[in-house]
XYZ file of C-alpha atoms in Angstrom:
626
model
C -40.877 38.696 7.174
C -40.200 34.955 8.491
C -37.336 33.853 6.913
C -36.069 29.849 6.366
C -34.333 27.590 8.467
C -33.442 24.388 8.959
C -35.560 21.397 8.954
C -36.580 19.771 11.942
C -34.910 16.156 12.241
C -33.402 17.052 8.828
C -30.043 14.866 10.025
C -32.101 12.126 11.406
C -34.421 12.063 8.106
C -31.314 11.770 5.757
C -29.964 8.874 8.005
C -33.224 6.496 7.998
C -33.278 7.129 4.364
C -29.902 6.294 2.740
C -30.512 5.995 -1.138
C -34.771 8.032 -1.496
C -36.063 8.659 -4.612
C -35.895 11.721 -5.454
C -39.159 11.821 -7.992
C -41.343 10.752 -5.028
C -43.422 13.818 -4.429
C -43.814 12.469 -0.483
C -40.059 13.220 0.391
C -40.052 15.366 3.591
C -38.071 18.623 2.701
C -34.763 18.598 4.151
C -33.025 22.061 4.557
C -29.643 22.081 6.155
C -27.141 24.912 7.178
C -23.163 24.470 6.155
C -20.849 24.602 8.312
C -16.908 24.174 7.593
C -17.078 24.239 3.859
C -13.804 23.974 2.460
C -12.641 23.140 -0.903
C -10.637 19.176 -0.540
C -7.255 19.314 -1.325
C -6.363 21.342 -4.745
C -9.812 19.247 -6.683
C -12.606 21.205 -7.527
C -14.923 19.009 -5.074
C -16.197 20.769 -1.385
C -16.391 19.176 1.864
C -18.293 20.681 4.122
C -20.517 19.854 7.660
C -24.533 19.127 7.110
C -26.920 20.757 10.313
C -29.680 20.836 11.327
C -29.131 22.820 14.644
C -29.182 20.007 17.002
C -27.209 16.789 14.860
C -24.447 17.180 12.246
C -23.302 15.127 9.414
C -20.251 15.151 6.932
C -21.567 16.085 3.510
C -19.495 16.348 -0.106
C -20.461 18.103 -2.679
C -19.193 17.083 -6.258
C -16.990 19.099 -8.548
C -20.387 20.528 -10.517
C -20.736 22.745 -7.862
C -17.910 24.342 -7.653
C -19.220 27.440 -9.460
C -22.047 28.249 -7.252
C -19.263 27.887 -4.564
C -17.034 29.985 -5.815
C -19.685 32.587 -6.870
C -20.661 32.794 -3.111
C -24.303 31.599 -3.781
C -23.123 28.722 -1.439
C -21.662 29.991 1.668
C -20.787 29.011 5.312
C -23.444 29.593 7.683
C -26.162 29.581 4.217
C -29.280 27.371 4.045
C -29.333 24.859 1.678
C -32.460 22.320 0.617
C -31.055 18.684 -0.138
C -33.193 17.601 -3.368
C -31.027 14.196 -3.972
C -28.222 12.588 -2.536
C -26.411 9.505 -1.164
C -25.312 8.355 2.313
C -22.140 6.383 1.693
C -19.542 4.283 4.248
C -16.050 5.579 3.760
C -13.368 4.584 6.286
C -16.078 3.735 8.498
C -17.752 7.236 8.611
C -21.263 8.186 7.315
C -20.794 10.874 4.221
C -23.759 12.751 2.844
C -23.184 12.662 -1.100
C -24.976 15.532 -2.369
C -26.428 15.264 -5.890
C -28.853 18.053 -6.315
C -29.592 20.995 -4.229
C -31.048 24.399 -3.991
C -29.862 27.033 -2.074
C -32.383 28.749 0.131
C -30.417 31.482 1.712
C -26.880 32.929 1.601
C -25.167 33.264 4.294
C -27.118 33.672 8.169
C -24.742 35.813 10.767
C -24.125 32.556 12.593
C -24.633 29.179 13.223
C -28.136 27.690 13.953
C -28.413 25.798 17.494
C -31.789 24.856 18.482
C -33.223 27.421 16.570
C -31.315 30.128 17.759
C -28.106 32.157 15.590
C -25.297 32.177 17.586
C -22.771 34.807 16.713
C -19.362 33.738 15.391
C -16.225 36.462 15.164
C -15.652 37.435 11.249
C -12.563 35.578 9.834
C -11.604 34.005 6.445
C -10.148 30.664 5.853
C -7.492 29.121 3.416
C -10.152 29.383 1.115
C -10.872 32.785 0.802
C -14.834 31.647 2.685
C -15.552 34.028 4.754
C -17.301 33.621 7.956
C -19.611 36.537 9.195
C -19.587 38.299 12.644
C -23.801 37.678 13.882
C -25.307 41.080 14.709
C -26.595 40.799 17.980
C -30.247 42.634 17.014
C -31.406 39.669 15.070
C -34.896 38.476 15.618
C -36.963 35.768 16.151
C -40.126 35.062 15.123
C -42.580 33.604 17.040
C -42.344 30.525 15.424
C -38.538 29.942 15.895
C -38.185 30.930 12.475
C -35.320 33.093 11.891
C -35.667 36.551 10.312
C -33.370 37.805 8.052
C -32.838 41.627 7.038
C -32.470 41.720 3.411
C -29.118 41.717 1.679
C -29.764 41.192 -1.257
C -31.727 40.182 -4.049
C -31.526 36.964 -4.788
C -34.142 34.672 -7.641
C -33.194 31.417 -8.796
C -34.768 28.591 -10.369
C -34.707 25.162 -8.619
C -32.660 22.079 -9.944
C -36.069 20.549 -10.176
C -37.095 23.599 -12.550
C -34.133 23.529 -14.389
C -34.118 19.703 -15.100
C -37.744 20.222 -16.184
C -36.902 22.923 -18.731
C -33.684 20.784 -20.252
C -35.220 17.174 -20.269
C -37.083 17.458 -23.238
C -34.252 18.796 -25.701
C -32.002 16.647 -23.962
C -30.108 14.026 -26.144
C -30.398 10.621 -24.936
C -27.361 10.341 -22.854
C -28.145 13.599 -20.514
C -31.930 12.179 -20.196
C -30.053 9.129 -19.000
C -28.310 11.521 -16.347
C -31.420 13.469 -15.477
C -33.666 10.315 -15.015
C -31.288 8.398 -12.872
C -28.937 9.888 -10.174
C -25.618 10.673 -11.876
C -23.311 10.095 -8.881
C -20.034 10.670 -8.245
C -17.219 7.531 -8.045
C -16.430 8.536 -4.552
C -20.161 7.926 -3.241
C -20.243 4.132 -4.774
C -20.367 1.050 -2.662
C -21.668 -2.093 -3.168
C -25.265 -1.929 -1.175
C -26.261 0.710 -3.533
C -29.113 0.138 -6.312
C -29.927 2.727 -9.109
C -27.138 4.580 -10.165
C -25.731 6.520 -13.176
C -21.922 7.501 -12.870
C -20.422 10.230 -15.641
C -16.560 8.755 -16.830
C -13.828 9.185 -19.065
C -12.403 5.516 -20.596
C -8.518 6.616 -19.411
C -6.988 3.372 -19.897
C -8.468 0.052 -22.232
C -6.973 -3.574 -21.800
C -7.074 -5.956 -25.120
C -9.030 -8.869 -25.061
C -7.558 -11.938 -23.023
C -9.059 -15.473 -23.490
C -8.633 -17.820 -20.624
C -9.682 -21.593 -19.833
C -10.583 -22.774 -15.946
C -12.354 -25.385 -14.520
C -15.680 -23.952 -15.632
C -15.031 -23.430 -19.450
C -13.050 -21.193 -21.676
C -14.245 -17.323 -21.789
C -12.845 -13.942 -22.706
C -12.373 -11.175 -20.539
C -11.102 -7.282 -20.627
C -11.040 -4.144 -18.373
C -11.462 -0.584 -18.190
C -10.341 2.422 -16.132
C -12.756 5.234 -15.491
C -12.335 8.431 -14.088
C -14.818 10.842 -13.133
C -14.399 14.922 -12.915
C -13.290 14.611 -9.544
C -10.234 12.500 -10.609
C -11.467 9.438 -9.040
C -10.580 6.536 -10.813
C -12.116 3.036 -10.820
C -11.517 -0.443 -12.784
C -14.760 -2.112 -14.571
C -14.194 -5.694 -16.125
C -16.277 -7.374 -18.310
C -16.543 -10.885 -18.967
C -17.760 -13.184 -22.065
C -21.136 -11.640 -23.891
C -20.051 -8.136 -21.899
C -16.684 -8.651 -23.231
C -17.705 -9.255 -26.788
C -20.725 -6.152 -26.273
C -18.956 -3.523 -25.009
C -15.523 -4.310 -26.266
C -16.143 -2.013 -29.303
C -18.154 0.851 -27.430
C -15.793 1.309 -24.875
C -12.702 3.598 -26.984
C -10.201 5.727 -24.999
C -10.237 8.896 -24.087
C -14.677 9.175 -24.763
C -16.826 10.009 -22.249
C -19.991 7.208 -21.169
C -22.938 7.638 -18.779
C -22.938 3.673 -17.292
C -25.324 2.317 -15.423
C -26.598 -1.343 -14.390
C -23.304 -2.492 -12.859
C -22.425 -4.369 -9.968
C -19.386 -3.263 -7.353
C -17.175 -5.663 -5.039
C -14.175 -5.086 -2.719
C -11.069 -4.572 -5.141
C -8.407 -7.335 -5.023
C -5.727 -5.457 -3.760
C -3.240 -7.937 -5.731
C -4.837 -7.336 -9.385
C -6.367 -3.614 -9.078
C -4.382 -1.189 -10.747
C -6.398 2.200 -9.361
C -6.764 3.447 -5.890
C -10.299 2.645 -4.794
C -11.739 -0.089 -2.278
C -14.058 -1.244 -4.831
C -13.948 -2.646 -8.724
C -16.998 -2.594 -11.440
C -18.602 -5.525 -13.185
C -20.799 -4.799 -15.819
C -22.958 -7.481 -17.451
C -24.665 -8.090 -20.960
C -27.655 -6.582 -19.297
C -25.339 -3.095 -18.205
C -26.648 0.632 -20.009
C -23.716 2.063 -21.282
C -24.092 4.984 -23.907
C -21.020 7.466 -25.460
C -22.164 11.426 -23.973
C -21.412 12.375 -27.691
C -23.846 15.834 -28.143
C -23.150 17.536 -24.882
C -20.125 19.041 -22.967
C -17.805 16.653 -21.975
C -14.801 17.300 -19.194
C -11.176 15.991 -18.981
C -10.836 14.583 -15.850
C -8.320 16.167 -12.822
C -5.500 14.008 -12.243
C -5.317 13.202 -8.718
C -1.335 12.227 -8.060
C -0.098 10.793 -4.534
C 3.607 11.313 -5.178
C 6.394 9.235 -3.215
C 9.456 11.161 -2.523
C 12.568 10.003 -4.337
C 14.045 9.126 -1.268
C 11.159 6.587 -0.049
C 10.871 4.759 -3.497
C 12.892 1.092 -2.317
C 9.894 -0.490 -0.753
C 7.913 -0.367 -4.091
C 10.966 -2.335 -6.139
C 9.651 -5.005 -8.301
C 6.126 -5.020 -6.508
C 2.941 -4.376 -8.519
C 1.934 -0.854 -6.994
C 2.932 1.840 -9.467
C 4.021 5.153 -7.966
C 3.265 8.686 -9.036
C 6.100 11.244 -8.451
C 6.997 14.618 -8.949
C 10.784 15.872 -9.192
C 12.986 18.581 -11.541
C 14.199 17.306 -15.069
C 18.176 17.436 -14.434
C 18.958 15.510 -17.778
C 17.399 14.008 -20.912
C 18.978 11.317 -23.421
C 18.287 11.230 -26.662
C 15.211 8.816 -28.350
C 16.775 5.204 -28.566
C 15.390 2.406 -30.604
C 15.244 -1.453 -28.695
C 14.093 -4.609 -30.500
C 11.522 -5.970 -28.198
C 12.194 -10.096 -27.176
C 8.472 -11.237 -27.785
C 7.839 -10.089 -30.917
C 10.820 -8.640 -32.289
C 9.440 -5.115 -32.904
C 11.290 -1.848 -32.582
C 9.922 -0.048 -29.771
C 11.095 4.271 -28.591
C 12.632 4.591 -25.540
C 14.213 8.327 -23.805
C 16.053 8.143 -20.290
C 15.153 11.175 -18.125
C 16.717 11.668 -14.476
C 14.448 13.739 -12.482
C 15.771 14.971 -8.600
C 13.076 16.239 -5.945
C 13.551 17.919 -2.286
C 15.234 14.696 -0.664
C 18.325 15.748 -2.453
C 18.277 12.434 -4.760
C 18.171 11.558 -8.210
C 16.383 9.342 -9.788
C 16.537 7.674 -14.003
C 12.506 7.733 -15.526
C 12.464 5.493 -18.736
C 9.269 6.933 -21.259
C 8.931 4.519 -23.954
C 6.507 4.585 -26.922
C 4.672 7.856 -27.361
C 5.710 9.429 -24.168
C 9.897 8.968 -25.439
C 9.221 10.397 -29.096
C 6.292 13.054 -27.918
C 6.706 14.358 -24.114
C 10.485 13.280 -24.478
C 10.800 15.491 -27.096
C 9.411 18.441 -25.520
C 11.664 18.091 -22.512
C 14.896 17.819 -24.355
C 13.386 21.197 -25.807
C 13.103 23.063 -22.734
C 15.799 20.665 -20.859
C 17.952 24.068 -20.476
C 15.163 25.716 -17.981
C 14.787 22.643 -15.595
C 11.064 22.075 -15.853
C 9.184 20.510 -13.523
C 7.255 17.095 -14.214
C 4.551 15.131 -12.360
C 4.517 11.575 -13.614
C 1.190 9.192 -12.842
C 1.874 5.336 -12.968
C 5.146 4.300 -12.959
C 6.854 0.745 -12.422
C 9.609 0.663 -10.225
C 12.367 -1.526 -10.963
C 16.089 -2.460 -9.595
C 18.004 -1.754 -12.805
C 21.042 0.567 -11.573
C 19.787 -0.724 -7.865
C 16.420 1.509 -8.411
C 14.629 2.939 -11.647
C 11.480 3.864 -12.544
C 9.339 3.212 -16.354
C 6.326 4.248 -17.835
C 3.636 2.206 -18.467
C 0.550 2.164 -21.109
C -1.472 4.332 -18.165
C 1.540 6.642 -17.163
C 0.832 10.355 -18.587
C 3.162 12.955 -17.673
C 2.422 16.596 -16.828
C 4.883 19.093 -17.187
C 5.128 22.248 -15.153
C 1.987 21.500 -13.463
C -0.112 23.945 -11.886
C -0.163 22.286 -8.635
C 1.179 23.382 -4.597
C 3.650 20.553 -5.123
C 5.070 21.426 -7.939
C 5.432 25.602 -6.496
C 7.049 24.527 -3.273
C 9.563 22.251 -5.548
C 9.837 25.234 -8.004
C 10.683 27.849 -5.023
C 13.428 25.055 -3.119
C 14.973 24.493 -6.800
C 15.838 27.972 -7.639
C 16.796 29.425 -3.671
C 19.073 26.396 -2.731
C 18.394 22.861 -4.725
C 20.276 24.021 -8.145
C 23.514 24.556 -5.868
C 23.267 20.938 -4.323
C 24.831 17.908 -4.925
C 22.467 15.231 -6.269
C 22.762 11.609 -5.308
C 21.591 8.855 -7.324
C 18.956 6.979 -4.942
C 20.321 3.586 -6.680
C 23.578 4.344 -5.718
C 22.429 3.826 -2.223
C 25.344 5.426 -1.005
C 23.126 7.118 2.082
C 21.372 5.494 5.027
C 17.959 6.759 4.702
C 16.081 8.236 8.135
C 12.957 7.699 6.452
C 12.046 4.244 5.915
C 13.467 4.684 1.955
C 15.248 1.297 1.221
C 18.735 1.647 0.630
C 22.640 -0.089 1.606
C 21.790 -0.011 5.394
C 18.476 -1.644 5.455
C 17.829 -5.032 4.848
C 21.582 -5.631 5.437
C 22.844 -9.299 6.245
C 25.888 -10.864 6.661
C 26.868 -13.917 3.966
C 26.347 -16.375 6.006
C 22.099 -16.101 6.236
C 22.457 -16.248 2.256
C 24.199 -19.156 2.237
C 23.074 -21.202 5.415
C 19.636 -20.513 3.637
C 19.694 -23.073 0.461
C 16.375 -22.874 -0.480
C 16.356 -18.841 -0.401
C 14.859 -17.504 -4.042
C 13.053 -20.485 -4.320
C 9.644 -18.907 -6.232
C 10.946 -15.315 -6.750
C 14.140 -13.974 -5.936
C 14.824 -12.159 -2.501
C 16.664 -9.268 -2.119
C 19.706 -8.372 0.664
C 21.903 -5.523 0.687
C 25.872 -6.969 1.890
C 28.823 -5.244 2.939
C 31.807 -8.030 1.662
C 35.055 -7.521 -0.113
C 35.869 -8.849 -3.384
C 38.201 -11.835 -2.727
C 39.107 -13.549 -5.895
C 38.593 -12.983 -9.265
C 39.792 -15.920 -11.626
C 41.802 -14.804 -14.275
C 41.575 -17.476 -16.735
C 37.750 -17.181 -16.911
C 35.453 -15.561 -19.635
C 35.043 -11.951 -18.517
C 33.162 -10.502 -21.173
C 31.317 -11.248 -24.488
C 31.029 -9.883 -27.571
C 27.501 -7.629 -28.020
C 25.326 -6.036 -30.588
C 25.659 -2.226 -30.167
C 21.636 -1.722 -30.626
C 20.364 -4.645 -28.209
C 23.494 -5.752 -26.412
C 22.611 -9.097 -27.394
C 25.478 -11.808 -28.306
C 26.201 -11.781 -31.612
C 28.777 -14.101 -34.020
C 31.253 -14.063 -36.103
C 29.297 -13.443 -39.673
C 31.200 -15.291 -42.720
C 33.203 -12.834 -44.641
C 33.078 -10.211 -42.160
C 31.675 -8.337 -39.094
C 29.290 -9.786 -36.892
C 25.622 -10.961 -36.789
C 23.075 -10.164 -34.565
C 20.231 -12.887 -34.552
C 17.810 -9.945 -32.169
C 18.369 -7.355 -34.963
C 18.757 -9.808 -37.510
C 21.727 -7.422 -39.157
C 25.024 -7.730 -39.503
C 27.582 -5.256 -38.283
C 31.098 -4.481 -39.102
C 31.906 -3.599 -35.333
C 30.484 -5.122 -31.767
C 30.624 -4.137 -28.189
C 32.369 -5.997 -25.215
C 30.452 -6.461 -22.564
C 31.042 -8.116 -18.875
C 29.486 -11.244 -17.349
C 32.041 -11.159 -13.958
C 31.859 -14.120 -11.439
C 34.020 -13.274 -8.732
C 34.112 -14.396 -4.640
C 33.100 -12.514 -2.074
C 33.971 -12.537 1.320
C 33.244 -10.856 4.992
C 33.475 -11.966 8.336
C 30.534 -14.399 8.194
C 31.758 -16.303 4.955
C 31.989 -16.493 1.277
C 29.979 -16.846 -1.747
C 30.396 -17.117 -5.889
C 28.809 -14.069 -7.527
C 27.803 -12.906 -10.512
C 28.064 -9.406 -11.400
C 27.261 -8.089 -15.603
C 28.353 -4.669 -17.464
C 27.944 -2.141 -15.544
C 28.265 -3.279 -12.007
C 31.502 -5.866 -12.934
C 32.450 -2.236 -14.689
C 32.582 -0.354 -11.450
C 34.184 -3.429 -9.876
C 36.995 -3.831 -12.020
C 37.273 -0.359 -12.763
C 37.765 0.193 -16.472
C 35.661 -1.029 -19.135
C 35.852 -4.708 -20.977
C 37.963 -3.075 -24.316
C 40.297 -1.536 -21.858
C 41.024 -5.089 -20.113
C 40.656 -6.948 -23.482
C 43.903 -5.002 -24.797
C 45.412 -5.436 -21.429
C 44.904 -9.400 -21.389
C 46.666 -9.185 -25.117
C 49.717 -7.823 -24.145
C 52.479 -9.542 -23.183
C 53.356 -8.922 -19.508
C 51.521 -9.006 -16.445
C 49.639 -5.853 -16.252
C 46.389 -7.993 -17.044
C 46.959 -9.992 -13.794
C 48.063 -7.045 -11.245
C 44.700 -5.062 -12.692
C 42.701 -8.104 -11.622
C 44.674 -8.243 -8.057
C 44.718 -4.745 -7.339
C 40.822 -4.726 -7.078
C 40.791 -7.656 -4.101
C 40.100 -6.912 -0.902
C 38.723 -3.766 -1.807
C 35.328 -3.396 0.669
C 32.222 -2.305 -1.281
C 28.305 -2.175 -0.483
C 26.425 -4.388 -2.975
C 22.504 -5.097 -3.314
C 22.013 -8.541 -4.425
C 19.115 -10.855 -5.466
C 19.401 -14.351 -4.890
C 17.742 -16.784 -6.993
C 16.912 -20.708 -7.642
C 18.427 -21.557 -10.934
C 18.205 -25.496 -12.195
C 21.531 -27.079 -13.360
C 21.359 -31.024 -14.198
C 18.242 -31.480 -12.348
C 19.493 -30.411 -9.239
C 18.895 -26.397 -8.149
C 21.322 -24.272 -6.646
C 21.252 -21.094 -5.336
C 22.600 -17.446 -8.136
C 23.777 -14.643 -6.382
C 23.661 -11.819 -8.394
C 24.803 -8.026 -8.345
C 22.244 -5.890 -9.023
C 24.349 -2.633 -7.459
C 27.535 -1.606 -6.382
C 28.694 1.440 -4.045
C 31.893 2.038 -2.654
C 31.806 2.464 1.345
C 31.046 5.820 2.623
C 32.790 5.391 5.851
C 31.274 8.399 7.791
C 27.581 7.294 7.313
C 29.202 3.171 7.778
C 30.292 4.257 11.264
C 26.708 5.878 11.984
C 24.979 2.518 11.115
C 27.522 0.742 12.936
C 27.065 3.062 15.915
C 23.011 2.812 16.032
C 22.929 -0.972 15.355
C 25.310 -1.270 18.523
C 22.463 1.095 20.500
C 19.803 -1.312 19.235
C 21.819 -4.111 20.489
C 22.241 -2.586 24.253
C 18.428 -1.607 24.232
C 17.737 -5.177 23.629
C 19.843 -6.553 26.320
């Protein structure tokens, strides 16, 4: 019996036709062996190598496949016929998206070159696919077709049969999906024509108005993911914007079709692809409401604790993963724009680089998933977090988001290896706090050795800060402190706001918009600063001025009451004391003239041994350079 094989020119067929239609009865049939199929990553999606026994081609095949893969009807070294697909540019390579398929033959003992099996040696890969040994009495025919001895029985019904039988009990949506390609997010680019894409709305913008050159309008955005996990940002503007404002709610699933794709701005896009959606009044989109609907995989790319300082204050968010070593209880903070009482829950999290690291979850995530870890706090669960800010409070922290979502104990390889170092060595370590920046880092990680300076660029540079403030790590002594000055004021225990004397008694607080029988001290510290360079005025508040000064503001309010001079000699004995401090320096206005701020944002004592080691390379650095 003649058994399949490839297609002729199958490769060269699928090039010179990028984007066919795949109800054109004229298609030339394109079979194809696989070779290399492995699954990508931990996703339910398949790479795997198209041929055609002279030319090869890199092929995907979406997550909707993953059965047949894992059921062994698709198999290294099998035959399959390509019904519809995509050719798609990524990172400069050709990719063959496949669509729809049917498989023609499991497994051959070998790969096809110019019509001829050649025998491989049996082994299994990471993926439990195993590839089988050729036995060396295989036939040809005299056609150069390839005979097969029968393995098994194997009947199926073509995609083309199957979408026949479905499409007329369909619901509207799935004859959307059947009629027009449904393609994955991955195989998009902007040359492309028809297409239907399958998403979950995972994040929904309000509506913004805004007023240019051109006229006033309205605008809002979307983020879609797919099954894969691939996520990608549609924006609508004006009659769109009003249209599918409504349609679009979160957390529903959509066939869309009739958009447009550019290259992302990489300063506005809030998702990692190349490319962002525009759909128009004239775009399909319609809710998959009567059929099976998926929740898409998460795709994370976590940043180790250790490498987080490059991201401070930028726009990328970062996902991470780490073990819970501590969770606060819920506090309640009056927001400044509108006044409104908002949930907030502190967790510190510590992963493989030995460093800790404080995760703010506000809203839902403080009062729901906060909840749940305080629960379970005692067994040190393990937490992936998607789409966090990163911040320089306490020199580096990290907050949730309206897009963050938090998965705890995750079934993922990164989150086993983290498990298995946790329980055999990490619960017996000492944590560091990565804002302490107490540690140079080998790594790249920002911390008190890199972007060190000496006082002198800050303050040779006048106009540094102008815009935005710039950041600089210094290592200075504190050289004066006045005494006379106003070292602290007196704050609102909720909102550490300033609050005033209230008539009768207590205090007010105009944030809270309560009065309170008791208040808070808290520090506003200007003190010099000097090293070898120079000297500069800065400012240092609470917590920092607290670790300066070494005692909190009651403890040096009582002090400054009492008679004698213990007051002063506190204040002395903290000169000349050397410390690390990372400081932002800023343009602030003052009688129409600016000057320059210099503000603490963290303080660290000097850990001489790993002072010596930075002293020690920058000296090498210096003699390579000579």
């Amino acid at each position: 019996m003649a058994g399949k094989t490839v297609s002729p020119d199958a490769i060269s067929t699928i090039l010179s036709n990028p984007s066919p239609d795949s109800s054109n009865p004229n298609l030339p049939e394109i079979i194809v062996q696989v070779l290399d199929l492995s699954r990508i990553g931990s996703g339910k999606a398949f790479r795997f190598t198209a041929s055609d026994g002279i030319m090869k081609l890199k092929a995907l095949l979406q997550s909707t496949f993953m059965p047949d893969v894992e059921a062994g009807k698709i198999q290294n070294f099998g035959l399959l016929r390509i019904i519809d697909y995509a050719l798609n540019d990524i990172k400069s390579e050709k990719f063959l998206m496949v669509s729809k398929l049917e498989v023609v033959s499991p497994a051959l003992d070998g790969e096809i070159k110019n019509g001829v099996v050649e025998g491989v040696k049996e082994e299994k890969c990471d993926d439990g696919i195993v590839l089988k040994k050729l036995k060396m009495d295989e036939s040809i025919d005299n056609n150069g077709g390839i005979v097969l001895k029968p393995k098994q029985e194997f009947v199926s019904k073509s995609a083309a049969q199957i979408v026949h039988e479905q499409h007329h009990n369909a619901a509207p949506a799935a004859r959307m999906a059947m009629t027009r390609r449904v393609l994955p997010l991955v195989s998009l680019n902007p040359y492309q024509g028809n297409w239907t894409i399958k998403v979950r709305v995972t994040s929904k913008g309000s509506m913004r108005t805004y007023k240019n050159a051109r006229g006033e309008g309205c605008v809002f955005n979307v983020e879609l993911t797919d099954q894969d996990g691939t996520q990608i940002q549609a924006t609508m503007f004006n009659e769109a914007a009003k249209k599918f404002f409504d349609k679009f709610e979160l957390g529903k699933v959509y066939y869309i079709s009739k958009g447009t794709l550019r290259v992302a701005n990489k300063q506005f896009k809030t998702v990692e692809n190349n490319y962002e959606m525009t759909l128009n009044e004239n775009s399909i989109v319609e809710e998959a409401s009567n059929e099976e609907v998926f929740v898409p995989e998460i795709k994370f790319n976590f940043i180790p604790i250790d490498q987080l300082g490059p991201y401070v204050n930028g726009k990328e968010l970062v996902d991470i993963i780490g073990v819970v070593q501590n969770v606060s209880p819920t506090m309640s903070i009056r927001r400044k724009s509108d006044n409104e009482t908002i949930h907030k829950r502190d967790i510190t999290v510590a992963d493989e680089s030995k460093k800790t690291v404080v995760v703010s979850l506000w809203n839902e995530l403080a009062t729901g998933i906060g909840q749940e870890l305080l629960d379970i706090a005692d067994t040190s669960p393990i937490v992936a977090i998607k789409s966090l800010k990163v911040g320089d409070f306490q020199g580096l922290s990290l907050s949730t988001v309206s897009k963050s979502s938090v998965k705890i104990n995750p079934d993922l390889p990164e989150a086993n290896k983290l498990r298995s170092w946790y329980d055999s060595e990490g619960k017996e370590t000492t944590m560091v706090a990565i804002g302490s920046g107490m540690s140079p880092s080998p790594n790249g990680a920002r911390s008190m050795f890199s972007d060190r300076v000496s006082l002198s660029h800050i303050i040779a540079n006048p106009s540094l800060g102008d815009g935005k403030p710039v950041f600089f790590n210094i290592r200075a002594y504190i050289s004066f402190i006045k005494p006379d000055q106003t070292l602290w004021y007196r704050a609102c225990k909720t909102c550490n706001k300033k609050v005033t004397e209230a008539m009768g008694s207590g205090y007010w607080c105009e944030g809270c918009q309560k009065n309170d029988e008791e208040c808070s001290l808290r520090y506003i510290l200007m003190a010099k600063v000097s090293d070898a360079s120079g000297e500069a005025w800065v400012s240092a508040f609470n917590q920092e001025a607290e670790k300066i000064l070494g005692l909190p503001a009651e403890d040096l309010d009582k002090l400054r009451s009492e008679e004698g001079d213990e007051y002063q000699m506190t204040l002395k004995q903290v000169t000349w004391v050397p410390h690390l401090f990372r400081v932002s320096v800023a343009q602030n206005e003052y009688n129409n003239e600016k000057r320059q701020r210099v503000t603490v944002r963290s303080v660290a004592p000097v850990d001489y041994a790993a002072e010596t080691k930075f002293l020690l390379d920058d000296i090498s650095k210096m003699k390579d350079s000579q």
